CSV table of N, CA and C and ligand atoms in Angstrom, one decimal:
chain,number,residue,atom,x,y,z
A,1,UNK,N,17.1,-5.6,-1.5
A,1,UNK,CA,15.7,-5.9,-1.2
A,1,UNK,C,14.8,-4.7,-1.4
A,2,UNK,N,13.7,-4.5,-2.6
A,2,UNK,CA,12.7,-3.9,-2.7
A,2,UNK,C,12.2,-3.1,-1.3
A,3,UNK,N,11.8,-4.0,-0.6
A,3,UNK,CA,10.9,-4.0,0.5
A,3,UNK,C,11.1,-2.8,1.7
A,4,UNK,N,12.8,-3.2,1.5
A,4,UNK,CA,13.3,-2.3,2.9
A,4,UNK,C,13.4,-1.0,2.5
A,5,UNK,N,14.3,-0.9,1.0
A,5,UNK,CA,13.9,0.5,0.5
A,5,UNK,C,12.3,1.3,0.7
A,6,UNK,N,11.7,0.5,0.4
A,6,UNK,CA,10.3,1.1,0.7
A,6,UNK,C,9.9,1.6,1.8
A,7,UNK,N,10.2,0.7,3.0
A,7,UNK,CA,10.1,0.8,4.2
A,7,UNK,C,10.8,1.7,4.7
A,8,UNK,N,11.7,2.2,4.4
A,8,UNK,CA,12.7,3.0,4.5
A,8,UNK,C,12.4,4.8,4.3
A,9,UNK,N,11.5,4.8,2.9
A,9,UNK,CA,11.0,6.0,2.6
A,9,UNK,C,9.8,6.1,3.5
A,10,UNK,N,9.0,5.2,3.5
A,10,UNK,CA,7.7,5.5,4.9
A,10,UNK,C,8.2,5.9,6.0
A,11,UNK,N,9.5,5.4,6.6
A,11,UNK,CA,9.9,6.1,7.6
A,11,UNK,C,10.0,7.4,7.5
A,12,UNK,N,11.0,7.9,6.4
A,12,UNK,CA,11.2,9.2,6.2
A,12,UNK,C,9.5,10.1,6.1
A,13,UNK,N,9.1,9.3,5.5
A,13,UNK,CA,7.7,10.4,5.1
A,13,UNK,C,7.1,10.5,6.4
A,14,UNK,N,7.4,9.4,7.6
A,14,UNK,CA,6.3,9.9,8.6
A,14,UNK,C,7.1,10.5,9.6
A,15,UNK,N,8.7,10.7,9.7
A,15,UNK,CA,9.7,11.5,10.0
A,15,UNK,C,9.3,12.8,9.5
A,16,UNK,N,9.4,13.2,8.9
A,16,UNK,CA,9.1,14.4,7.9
A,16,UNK,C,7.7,15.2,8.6
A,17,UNK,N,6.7,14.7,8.8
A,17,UNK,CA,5.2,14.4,8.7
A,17,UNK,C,5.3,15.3,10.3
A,18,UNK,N,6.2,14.1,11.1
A,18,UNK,CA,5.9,14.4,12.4
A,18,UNK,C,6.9,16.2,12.7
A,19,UNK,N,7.8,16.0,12.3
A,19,UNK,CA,9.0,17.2,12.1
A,19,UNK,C,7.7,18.6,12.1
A,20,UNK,N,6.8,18.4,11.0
A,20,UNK,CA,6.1,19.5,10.5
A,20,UNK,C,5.5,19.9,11.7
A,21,UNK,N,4.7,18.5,12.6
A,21,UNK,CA,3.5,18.7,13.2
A,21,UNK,C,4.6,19.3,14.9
A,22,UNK,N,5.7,19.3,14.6
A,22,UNK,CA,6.4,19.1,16.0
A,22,UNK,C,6.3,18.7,16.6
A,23,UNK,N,6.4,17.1,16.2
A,23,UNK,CA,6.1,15.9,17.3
A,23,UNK,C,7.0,14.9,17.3
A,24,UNK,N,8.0,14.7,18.3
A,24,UNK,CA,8.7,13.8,18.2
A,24,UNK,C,8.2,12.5,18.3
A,25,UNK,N,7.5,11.9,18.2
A,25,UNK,CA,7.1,10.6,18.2
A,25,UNK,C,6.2,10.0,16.7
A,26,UNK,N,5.9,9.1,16.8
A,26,UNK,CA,4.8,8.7,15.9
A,26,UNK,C,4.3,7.4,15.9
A,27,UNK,N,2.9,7.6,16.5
A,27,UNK,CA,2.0,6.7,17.2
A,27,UNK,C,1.8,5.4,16.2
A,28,UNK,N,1.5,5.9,15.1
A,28,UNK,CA,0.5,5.1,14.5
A,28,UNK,C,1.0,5.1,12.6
A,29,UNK,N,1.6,3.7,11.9
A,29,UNK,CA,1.2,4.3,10.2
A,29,UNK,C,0.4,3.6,9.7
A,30,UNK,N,-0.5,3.9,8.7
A,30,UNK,CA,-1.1,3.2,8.1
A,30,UNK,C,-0.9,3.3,6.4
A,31,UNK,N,-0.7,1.8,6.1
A,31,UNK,CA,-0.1,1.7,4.8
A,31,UNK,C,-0.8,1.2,3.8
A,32,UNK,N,-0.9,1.3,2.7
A,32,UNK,CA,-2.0,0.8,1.7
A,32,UNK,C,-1.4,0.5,0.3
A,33,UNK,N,-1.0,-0.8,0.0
A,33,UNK,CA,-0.2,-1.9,-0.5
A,33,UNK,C,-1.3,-2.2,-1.7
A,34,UNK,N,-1.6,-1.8,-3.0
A,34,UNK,CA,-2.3,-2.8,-3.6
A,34,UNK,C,-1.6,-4.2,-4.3
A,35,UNK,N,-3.0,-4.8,-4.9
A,35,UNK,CA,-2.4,-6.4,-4.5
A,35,UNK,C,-1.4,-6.6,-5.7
A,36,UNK,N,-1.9,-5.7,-6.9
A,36,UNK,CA,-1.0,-5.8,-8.4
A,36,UNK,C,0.5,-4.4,-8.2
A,37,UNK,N,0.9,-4.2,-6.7
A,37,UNK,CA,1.8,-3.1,-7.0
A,37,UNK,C,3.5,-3.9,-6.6
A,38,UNK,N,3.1,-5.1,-6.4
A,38,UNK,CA,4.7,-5.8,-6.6
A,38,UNK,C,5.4,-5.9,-5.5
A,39,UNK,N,4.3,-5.2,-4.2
A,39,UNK,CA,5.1,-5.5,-2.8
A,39,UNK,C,4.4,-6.6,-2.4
A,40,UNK,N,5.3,-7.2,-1.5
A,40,UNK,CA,4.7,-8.4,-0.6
A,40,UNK,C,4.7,-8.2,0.5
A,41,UNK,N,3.9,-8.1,0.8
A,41,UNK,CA,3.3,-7.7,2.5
A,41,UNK,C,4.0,-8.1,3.5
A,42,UNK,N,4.5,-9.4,3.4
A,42,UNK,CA,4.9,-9.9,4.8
A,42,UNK,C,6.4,-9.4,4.4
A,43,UNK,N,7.1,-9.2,3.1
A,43,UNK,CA,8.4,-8.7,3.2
A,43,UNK,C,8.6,-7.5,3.7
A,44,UNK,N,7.5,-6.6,3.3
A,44,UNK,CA,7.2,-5.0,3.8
A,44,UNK,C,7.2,-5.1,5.3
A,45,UNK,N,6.4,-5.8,5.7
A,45,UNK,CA,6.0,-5.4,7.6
A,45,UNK,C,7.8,-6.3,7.8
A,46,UNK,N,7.9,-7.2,7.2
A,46,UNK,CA,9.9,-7.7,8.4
A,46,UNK,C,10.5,-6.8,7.7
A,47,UNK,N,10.4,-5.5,6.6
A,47,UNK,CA,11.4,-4.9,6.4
A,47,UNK,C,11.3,-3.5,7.6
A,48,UNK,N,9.6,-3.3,7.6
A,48,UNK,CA,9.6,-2.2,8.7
A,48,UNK,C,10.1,-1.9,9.9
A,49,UNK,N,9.9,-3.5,10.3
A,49,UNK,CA,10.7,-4.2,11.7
A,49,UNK,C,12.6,-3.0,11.7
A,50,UNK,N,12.7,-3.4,10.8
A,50,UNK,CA,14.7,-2.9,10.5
A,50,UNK,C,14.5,-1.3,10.3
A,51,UNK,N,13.1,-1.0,9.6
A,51,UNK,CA,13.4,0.8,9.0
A,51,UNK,C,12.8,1.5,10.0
A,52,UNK,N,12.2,1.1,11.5
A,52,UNK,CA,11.7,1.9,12.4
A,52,UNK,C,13.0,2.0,13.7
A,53,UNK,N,14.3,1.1,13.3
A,53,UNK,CA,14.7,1.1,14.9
A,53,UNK,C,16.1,2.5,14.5
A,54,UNK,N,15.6,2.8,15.7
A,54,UNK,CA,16.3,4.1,16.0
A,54,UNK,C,15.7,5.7,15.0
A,55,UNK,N,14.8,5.4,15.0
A,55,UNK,CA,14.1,6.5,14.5
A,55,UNK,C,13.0,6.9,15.0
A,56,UNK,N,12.0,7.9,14.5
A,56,UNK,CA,11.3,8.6,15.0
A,56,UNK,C,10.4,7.4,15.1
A,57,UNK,N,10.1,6.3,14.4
A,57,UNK,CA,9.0,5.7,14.3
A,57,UNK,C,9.1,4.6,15.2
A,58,UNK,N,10.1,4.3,15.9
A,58,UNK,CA,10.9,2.8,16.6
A,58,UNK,C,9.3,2.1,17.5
A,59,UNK,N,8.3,3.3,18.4
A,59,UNK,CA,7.6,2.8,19.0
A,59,UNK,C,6.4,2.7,18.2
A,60,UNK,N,6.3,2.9,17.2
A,60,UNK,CA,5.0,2.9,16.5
A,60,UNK,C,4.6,2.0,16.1
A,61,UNK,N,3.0,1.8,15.8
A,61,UNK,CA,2.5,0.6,15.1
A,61,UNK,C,2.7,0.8,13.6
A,62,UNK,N,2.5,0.0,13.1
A,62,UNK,CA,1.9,0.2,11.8
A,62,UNK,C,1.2,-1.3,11.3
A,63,UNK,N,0.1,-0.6,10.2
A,63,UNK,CA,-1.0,-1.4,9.8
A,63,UNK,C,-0.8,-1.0,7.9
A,64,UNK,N,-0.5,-2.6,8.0
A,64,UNK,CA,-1.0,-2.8,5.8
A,64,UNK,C,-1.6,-3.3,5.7
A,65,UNK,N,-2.5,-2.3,4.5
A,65,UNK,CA,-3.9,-2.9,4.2
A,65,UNK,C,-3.4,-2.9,2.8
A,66,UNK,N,-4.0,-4.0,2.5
A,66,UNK,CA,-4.1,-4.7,1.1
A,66,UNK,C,-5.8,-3.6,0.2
A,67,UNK,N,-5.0,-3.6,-0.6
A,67,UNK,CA,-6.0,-3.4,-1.6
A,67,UNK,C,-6.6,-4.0,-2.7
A,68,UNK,N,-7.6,-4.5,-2.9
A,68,UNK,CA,-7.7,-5.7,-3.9
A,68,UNK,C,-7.6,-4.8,-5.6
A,69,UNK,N,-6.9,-6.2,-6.4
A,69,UNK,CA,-7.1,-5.0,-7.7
A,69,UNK,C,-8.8,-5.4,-8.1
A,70,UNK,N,-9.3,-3.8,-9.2
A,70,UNK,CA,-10.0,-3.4,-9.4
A,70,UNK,C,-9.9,-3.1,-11.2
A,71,UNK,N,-10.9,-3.6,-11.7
A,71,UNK,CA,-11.0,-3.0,-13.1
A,71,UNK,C,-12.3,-2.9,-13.8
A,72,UNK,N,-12.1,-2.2,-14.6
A,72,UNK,CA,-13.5,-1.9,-15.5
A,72,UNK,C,-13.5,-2.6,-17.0
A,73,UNK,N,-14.6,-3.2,-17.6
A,73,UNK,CA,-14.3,-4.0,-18.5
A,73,UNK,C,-14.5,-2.9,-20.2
A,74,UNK,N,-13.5,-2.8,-20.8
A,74,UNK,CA,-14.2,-2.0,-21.7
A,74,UNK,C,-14.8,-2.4,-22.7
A,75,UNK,N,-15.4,-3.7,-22.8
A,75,UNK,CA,-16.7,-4.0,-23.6
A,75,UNK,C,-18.0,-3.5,-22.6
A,76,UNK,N,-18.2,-3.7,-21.5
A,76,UNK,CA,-19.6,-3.5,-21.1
A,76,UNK,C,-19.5,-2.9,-19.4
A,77,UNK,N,-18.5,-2.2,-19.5
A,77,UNK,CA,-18.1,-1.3,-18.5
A,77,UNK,C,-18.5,-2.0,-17.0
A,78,UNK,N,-18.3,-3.1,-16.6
A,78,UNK,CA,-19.0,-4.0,-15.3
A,78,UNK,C,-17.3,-4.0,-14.7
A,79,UNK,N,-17.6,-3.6,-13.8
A,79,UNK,CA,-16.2,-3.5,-12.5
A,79,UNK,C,-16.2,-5.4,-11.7
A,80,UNK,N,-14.8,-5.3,-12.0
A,80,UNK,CA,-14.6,-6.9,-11.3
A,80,UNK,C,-13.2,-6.7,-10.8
A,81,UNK,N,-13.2,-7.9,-9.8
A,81,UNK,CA,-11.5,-7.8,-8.8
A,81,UNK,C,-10.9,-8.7,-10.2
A,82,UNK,N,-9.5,-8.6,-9.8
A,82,UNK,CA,-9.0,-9.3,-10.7
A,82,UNK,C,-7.3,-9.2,-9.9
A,83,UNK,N,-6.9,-10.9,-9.9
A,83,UNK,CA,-5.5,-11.0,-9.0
A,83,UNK,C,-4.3,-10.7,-10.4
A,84,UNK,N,-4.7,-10.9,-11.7
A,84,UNK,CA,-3.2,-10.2,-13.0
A,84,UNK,C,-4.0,-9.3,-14.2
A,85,UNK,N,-2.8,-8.5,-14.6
A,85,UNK,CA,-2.8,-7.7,-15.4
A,85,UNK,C,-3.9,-8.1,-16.9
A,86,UNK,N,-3.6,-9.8,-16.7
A,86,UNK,CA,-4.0,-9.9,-18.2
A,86,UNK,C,-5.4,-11.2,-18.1
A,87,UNK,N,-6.2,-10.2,-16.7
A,87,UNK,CA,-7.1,-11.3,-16.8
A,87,UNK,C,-8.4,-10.8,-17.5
A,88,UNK,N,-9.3,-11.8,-17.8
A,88,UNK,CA,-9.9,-11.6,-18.8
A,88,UNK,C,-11.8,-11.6,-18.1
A,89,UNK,N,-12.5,-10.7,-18.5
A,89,UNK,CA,-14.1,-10.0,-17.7
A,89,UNK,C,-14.9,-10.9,-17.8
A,90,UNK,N,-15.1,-11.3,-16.1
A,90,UNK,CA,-15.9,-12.7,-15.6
A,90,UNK,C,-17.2,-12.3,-16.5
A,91,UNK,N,-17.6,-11.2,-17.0
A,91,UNK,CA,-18.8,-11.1,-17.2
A,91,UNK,C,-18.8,-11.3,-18.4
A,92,UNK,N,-18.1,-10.9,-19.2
A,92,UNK,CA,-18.1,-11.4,-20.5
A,92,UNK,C,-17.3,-11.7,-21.6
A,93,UNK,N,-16.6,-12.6,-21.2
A,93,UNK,CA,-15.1,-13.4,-20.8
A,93,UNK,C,-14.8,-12.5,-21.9
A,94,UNK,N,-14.1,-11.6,-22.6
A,94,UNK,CA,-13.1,-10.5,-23.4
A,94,UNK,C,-12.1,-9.8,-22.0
A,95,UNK,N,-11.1,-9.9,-23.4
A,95,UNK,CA,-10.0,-9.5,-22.4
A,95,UNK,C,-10.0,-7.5,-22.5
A,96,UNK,N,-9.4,-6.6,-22.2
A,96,UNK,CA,-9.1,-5.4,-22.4
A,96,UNK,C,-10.4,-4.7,-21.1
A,97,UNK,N,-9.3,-4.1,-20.4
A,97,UNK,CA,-9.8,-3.3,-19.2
A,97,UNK,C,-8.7,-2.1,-18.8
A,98,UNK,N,-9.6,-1.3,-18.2
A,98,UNK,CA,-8.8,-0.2,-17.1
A,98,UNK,C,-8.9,-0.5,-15.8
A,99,UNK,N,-7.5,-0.6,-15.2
A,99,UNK,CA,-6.8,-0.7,-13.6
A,99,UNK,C,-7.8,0.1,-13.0
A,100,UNK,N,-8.8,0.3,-12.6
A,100,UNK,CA,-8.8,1.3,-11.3
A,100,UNK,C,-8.5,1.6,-10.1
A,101,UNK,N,-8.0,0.2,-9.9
A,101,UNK,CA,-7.1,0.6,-8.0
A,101,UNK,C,-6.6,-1.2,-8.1
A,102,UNK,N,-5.1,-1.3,-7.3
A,102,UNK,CA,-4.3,-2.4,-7.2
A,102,UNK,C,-2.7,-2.1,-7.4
A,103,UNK,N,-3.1,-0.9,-8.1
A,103,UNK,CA,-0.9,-0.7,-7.8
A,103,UNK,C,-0.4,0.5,-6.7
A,104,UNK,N,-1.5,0.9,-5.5
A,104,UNK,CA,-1.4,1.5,-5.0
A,104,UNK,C,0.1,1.2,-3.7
A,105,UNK,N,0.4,2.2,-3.4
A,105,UNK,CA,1.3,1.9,-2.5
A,105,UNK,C,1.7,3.5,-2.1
A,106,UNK,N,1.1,3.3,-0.6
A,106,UNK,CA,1.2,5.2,-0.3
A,106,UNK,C,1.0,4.6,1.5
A,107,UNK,N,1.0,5.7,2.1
A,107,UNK,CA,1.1,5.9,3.6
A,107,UNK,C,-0.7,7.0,3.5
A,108,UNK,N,-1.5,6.1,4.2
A,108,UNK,CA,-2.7,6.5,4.4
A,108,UNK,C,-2.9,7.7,4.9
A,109,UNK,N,-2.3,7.4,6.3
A,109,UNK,CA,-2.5,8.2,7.8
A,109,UNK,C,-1.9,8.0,8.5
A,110,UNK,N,-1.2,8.5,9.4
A,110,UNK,CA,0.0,8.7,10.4
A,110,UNK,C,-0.8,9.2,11.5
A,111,UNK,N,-0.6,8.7,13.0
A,111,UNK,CA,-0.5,9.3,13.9
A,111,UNK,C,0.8,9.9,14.9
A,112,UNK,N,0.2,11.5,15.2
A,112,UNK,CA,1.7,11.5,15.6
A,112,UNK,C,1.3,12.1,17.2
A,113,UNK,N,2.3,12.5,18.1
A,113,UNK,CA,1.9,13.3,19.5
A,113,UNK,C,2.1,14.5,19.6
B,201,ZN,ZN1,-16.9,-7.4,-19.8
């Protein structure tokens, strides 16, 4: 499963995170999932459920925020959301664009004690 792997490394990163800050705990993660990066949200948060017990993070919240994807159109440079790779510019229906945000998948902010 994709998901728990992932979940797995956010633990570590906010393990690590807190280690630096010398804090044994960690309050708070905040996660940021875009919509074209191939995770599925709700498999992410039941995998976190499994990658926070018995670790630094066991009491912590955490929060995923979806990112909607983003592109620029390169006939007439007009930015639009777009849910696939191969969709084509509401503005002026041609296909060919640049991604500007949607495959993101990173740990925002952590809080730690
Ligand atoms: Zn266009």
């Amino acid at each position: 499963m994709h998901e728990l792997s992932i979940a797995m490394s956010i633990v570590d990163i906010a393990t690590e995170y807190a280690a630096k800050d010398n804090s044994d705990k960690v309050n708070e993660i905040e996660i940021e999932v875009g919509s074209l990066s191939g995770v599925v949200i709700e498999a992410l948060d039941f995998a976190m459920e499994a990658a926070v017990k018995n670790s630094i993070c066991e009491n912590s919240k955490w929060i995923i925020l979806e990112i909607p994807a983003k592109a620029k159109c390169d006939h007439n440079g007009k930015e639009y959301e777009l849910d696939n790779l191969y969709a084509k510019c509401p503005h002026c229906g041609k296909y060919g664009h640049e991604l500007i945000q949607g495959k993101e998948l990173r740990v925002k902010s952590l809080m730690v004690d």
